[in-house]
CSV table of C-alpha atoms in Angstrom, one decimal:
chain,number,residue,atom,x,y,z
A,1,UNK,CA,47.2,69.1,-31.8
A,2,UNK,CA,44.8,66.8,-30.4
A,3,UNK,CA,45.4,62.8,-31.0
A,4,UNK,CA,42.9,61.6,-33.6
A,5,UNK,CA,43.0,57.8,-32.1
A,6,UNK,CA,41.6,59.5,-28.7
A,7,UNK,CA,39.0,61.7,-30.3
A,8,UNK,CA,38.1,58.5,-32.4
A,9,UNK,CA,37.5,56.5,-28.8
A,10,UNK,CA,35.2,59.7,-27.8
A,11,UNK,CA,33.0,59.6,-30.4
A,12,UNK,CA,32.8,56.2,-30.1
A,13,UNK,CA,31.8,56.7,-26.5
A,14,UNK,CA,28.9,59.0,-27.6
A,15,UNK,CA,27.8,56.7,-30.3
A,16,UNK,CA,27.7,53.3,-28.4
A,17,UNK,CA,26.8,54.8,-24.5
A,18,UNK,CA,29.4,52.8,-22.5
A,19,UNK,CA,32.9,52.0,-22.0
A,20,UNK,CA,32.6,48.2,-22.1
A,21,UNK,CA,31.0,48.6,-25.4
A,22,UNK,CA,33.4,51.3,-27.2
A,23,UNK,CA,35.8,48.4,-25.8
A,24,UNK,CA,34.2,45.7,-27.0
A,25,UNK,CA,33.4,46.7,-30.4
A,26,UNK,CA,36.7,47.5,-31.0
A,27,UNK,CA,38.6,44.7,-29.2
A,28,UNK,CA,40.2,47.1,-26.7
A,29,UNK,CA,40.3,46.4,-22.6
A,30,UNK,CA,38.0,48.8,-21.2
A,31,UNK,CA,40.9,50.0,-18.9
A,32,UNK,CA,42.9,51.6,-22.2
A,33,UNK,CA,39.8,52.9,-23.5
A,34,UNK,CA,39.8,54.7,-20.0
A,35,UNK,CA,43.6,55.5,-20.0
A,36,UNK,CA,43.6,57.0,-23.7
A,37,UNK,CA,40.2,59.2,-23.0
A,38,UNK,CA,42.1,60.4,-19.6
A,39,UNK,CA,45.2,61.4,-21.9
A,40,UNK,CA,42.7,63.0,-24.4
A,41,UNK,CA,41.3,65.2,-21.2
A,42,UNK,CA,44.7,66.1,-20.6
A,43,UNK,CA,45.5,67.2,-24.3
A,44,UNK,CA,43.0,69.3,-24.3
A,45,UNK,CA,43.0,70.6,-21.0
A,46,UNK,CA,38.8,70.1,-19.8
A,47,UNK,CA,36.8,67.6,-18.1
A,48,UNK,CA,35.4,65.3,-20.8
A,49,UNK,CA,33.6,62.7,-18.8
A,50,UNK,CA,31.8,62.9,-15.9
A,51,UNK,CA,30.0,60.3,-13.5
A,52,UNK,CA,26.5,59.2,-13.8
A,53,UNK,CA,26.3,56.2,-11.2
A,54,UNK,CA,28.2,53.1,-13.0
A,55,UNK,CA,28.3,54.8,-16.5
A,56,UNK,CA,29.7,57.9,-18.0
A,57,UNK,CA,28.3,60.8,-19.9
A,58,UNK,CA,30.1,63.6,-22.2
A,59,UNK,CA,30.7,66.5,-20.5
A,60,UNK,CA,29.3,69.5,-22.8
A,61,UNK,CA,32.8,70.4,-23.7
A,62,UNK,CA,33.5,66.6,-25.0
A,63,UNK,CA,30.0,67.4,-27.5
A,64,UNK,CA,31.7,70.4,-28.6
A,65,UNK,CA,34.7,68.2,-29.5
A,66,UNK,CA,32.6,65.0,-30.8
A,67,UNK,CA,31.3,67.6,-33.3
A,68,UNK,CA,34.0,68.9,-34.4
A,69,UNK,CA,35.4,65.5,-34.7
A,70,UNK,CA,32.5,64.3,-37.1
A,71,UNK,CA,33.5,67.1,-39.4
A,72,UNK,CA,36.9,65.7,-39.6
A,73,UNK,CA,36.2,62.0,-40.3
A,74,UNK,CA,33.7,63.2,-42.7
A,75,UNK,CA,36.3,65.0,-44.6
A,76,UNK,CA,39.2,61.7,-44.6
A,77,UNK,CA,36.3,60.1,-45.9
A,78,UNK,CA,36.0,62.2,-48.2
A,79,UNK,CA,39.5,62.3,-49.2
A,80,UNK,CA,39.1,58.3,-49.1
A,81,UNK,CA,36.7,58.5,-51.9
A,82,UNK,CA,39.0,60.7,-54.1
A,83,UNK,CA,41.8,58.0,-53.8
A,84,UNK,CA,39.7,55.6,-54.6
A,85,UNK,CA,38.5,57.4,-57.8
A,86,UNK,CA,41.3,58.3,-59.1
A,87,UNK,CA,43.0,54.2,-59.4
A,88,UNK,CA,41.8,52.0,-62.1
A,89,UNK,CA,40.6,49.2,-60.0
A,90,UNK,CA,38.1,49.0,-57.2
A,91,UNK,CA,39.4,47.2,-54.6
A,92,UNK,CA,39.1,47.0,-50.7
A,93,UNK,CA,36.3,46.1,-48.7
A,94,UNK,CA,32.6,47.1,-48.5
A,95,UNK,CA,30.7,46.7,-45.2
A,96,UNK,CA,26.9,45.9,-46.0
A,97,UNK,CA,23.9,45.7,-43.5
A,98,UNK,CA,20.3,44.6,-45.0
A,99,UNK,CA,17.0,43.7,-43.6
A,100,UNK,CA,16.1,40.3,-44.3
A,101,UNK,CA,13.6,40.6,-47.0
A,102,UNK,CA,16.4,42.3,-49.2
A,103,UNK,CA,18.9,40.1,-48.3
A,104,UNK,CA,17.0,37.6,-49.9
A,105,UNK,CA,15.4,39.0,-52.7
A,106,UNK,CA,18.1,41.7,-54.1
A,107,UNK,CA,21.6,41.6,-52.2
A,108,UNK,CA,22.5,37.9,-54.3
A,109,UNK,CA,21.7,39.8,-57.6
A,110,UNK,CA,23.6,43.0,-56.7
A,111,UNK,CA,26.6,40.9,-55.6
A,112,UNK,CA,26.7,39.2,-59.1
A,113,UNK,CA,26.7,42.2,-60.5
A,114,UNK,CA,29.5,43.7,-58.6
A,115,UNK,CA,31.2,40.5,-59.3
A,116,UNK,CA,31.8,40.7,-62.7
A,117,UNK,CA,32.1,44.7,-62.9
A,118,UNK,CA,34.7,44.9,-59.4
A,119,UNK,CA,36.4,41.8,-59.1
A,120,UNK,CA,38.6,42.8,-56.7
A,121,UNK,CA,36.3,44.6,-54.3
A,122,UNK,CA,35.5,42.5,-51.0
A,123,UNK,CA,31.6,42.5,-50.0
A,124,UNK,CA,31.0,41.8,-46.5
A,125,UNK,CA,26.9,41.3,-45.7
A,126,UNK,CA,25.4,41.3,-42.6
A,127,UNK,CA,21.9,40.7,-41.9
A,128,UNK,CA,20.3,43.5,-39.4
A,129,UNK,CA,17.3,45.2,-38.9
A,130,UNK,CA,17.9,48.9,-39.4
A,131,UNK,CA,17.1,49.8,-35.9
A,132,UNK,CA,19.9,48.3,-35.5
A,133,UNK,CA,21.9,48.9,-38.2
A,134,UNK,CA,21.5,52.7,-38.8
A,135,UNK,CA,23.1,53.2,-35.2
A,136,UNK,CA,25.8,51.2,-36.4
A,137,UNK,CA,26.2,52.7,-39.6
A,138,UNK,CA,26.6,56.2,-37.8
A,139,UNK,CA,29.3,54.5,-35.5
A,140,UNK,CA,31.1,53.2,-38.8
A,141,UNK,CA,30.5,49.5,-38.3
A,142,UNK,CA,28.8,49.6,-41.9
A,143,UNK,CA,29.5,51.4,-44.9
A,144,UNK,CA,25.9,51.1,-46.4
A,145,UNK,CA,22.9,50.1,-45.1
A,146,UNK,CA,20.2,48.6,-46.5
A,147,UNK,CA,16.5,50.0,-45.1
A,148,UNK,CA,12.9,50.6,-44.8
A,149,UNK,CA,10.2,53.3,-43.9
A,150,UNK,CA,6.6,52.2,-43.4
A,151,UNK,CA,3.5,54.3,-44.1
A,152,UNK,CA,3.2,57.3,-41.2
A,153,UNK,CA,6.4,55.6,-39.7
A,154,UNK,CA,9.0,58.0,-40.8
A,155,UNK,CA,12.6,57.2,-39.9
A,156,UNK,CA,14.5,59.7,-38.3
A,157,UNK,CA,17.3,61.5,-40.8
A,158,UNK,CA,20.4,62.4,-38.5
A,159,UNK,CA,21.8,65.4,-40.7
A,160,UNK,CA,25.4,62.9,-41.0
A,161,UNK,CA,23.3,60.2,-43.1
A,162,UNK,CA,22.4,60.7,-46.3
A,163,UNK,CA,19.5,58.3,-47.6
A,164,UNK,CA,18.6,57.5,-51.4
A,165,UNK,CA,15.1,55.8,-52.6
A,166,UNK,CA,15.3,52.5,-54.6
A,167,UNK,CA,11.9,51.5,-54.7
A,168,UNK,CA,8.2,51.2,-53.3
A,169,UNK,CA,7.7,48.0,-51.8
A,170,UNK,CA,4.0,46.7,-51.8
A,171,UNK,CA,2.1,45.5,-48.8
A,172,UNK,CA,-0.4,43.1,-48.0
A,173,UNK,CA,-3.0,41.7,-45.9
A,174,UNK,CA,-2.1,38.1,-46.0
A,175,UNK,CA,-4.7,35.3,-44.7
A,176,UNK,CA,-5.3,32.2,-43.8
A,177,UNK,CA,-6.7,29.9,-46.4
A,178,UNK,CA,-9.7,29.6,-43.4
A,179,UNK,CA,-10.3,32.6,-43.2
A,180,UNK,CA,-10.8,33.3,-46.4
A,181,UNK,CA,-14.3,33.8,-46.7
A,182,UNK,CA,-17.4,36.2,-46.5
A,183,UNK,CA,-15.9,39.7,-45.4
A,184,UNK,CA,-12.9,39.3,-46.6
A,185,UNK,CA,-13.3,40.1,-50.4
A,186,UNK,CA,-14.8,43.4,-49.0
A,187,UNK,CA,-13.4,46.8,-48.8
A,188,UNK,CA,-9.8,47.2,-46.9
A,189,UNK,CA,-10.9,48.1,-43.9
A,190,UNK,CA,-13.8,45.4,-43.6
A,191,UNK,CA,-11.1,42.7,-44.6
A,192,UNK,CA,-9.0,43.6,-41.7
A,193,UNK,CA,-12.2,43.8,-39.2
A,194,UNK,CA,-13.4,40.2,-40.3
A,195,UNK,CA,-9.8,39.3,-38.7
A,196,UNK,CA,-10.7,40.7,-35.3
A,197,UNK,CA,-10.8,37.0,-33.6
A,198,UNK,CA,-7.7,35.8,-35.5
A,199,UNK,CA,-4.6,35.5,-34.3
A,200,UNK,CA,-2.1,37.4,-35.6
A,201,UNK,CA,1.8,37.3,-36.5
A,202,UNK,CA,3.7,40.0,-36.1
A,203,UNK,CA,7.4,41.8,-36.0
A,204,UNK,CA,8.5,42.5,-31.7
A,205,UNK,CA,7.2,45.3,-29.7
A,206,UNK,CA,9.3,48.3,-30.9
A,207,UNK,CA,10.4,47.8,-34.0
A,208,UNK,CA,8.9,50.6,-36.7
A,209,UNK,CA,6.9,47.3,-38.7
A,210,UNK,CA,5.0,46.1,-35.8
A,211,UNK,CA,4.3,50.2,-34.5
A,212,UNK,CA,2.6,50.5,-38.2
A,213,UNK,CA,0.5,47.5,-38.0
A,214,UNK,CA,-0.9,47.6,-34.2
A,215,UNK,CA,-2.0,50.9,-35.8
A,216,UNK,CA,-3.5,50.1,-38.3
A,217,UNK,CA,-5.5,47.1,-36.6
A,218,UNK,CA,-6.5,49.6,-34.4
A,219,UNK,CA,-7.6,52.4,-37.0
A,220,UNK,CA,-10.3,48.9,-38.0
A,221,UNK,CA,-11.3,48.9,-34.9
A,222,UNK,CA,-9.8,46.1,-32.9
A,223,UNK,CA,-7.0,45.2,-30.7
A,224,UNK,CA,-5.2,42.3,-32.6
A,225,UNK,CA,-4.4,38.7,-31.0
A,226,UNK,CA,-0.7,38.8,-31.6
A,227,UNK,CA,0.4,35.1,-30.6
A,228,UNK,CA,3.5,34.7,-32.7
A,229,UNK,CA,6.1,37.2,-32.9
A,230,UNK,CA,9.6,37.1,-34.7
A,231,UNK,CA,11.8,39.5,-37.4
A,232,UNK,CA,11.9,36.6,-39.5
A,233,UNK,CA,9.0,37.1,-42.2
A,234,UNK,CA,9.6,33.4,-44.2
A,235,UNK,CA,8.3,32.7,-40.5
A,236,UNK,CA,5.1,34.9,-41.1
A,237,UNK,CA,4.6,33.3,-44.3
A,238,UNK,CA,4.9,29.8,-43.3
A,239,UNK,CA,2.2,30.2,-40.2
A,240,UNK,CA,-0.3,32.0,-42.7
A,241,UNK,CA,0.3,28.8,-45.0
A,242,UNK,CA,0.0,26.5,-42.4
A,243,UNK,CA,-3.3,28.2,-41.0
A,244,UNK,CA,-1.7,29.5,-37.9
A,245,UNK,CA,-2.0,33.5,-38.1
A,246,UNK,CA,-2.9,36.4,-40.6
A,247,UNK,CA,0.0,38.7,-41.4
A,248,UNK,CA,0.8,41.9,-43.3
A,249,UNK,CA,3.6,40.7,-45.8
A,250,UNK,CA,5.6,42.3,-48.1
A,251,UNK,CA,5.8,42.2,-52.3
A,252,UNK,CA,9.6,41.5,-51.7
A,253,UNK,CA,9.0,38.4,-50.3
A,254,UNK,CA,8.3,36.7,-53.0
A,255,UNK,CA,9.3,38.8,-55.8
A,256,UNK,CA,9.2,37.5,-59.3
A,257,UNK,CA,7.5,34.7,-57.5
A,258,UNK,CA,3.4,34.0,-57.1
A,259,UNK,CA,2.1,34.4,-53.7
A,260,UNK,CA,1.3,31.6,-51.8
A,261,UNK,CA,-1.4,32.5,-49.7
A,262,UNK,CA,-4.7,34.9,-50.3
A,263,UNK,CA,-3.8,38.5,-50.7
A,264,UNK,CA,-6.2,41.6,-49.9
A,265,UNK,CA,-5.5,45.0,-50.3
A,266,UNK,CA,-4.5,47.3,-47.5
A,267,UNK,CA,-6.2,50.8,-46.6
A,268,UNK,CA,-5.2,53.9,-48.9
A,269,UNK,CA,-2.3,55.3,-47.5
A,270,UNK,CA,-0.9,52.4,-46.4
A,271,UNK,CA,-0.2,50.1,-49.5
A,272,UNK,CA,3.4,50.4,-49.5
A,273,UNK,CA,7.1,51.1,-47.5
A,274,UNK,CA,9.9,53.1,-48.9
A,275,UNK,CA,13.1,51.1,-49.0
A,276,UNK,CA,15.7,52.7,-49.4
A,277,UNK,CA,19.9,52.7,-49.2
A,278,UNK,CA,21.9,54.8,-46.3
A,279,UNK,CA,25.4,55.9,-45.9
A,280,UNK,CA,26.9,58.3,-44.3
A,281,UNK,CA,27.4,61.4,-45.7
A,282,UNK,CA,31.4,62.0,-46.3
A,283,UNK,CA,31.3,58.3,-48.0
A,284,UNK,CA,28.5,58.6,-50.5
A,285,UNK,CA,30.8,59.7,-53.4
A,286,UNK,CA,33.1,56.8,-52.8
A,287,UNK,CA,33.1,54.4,-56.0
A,288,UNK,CA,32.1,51.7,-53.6
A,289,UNK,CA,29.1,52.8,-52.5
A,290,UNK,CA,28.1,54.1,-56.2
A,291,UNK,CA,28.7,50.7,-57.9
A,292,UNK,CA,27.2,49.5,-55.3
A,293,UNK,CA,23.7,51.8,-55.0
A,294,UNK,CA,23.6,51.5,-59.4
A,295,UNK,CA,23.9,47.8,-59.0
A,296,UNK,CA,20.8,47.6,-56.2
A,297,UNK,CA,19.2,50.0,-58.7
A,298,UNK,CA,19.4,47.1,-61.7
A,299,UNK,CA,18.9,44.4,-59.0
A,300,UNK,CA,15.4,46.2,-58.4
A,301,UNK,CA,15.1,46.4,-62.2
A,302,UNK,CA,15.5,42.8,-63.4
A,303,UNK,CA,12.7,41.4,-60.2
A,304,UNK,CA,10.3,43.9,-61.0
A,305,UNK,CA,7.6,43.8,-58.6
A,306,UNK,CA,4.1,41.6,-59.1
């Protein structure tokens, strides 16, 4: 029988790339992460690792085994669930990760909900983009994750996460108070060409919000001057109040609230993002992540949108 522990520290390897960070996110000395996946290699009589200058890879006998080990954590999470549903009381700990938008706007409703229907279950929040966050949901840092898809941006779906849709999030073309004028009242694509010469804030290079909006400057016609950039979007709101940038903003930002700057409406096709809750896939019957996922679900409910 192979140790569990060991095939754990493989998986772990194939999920995070290296051994300084399989030993760091679990607060091991990179030597015993070494020593126990040198044991492992012994148990099970293969090479598992091999050299690729400083790092390691797995060999493809170690992705056999990283496979079949996903099948077994799947299943004790499974079993997890079952405990959990079958006691009275919801207890233990639940390991969220939201983008910040949803943080502010849903997570403090859903967490009064929980509140008062789980009093004894532990909510840990952690705000993270989900390019972030969906890696480390898959490497069981998180036990739900909080995320969003923007129009012709679709996420990838690894077959071990299972995804469910909460709601359509509206999006905007925010201005400038200044440059709200001729041109702008026009159709979508003339309001974003009469901000050719403005600068711009947007989210970093690489991230799925700021791939969707260079593309749909560009689909105007025009390379946008993006002078500010930053995940944060009360930053992007504050710069279009204070004159400093257009943006493309979000409903959820001030949901239930009225906007604070001009709005106009985006292109057809591109008026909205999915957002949406992940887990993965053995844990999504635990009674955890349901209470949790119905109480998102009224959260959305009671701060309708507009």
């Amino acid at each position: 029988m192979f140790d569990l522990h060991r095939l754990r520290l493989l998986r772990e390897l194939k999920q995070r790339g290296t051994l300084a960070a399989v030993a760091a996110a679990l607060s091991y000395a990179p030597s015993s992460v070494s020593q126990q996946l040198a044991q492992l290699e012994a148990e099970v009589g293969v090479r598992l690792l091999e050299p690729v200058g400083r790092r390691v890879r797995l060999t493809e006998q170690a992705e056999i085994l990283v496979a079949h080990t996903d099948a077994v954590l799947e299943r004790l999470e499974r079993a997890e669930a079952d405990i959990a549903t079958s006691l009275a009381d919801l207890t233990g700990t639940l390991r969220i990760a939201s983008f910040q938008t949803a943080a502010l706007a849903l997570v403090p409703t859903t967490l009064d909900l929980l509140r008062d229907l789980h009093p004894h279950l532990r909510v840990h929040v952690t705000h993270m983009e989900p390019e972030r966050a969906l890696p480390a949901l898959q490497a069981r840092d998180f036990d739900l994750v909080l995320a969003e898809e923007y129009p012709g941006n679709p996420n990838p779906r690894p077959a071990d996460l299972e995804q469910q849709d909460l709601f359509e999030d509206p999006l905007h073309l925010a201005l400038p108070a200044a440059a709200d004028g001729p041109g702008t009242a026009d159709s979508p694509p003339a309001a974003l060409r009469s901000l050719a010469d403005h600068p711009w804030v947007m989210e970093p290079e690489g991230t799925a919000a700021r791939h969707w909006a260079m593309t749909l400057c560009r689909n105007a016609g025009f390379e946008p001057d993006v002078r500010f950039e930053t995940t944060d979007l009360l930053l992007h709101l504050r710069l279009v109040e204070q004159k400093h940038a257009a943006a493309f903003l979000p409903d959820l930002l001030w949901r239930g609230h009225p906007p604070a700057v001009p709005l106009r409406r985006l292109p057809r096709g591109q008026r909205a993002r999915r957002v949406f809750t992940v887990v993965r896939r053995g844990r999504s019957g635990h009674p955890a992540i349901l209470a949790c996922r119905d109480a998102l679900l009224r959260a959305v409910a009671l701060h309708p949108a507009g």
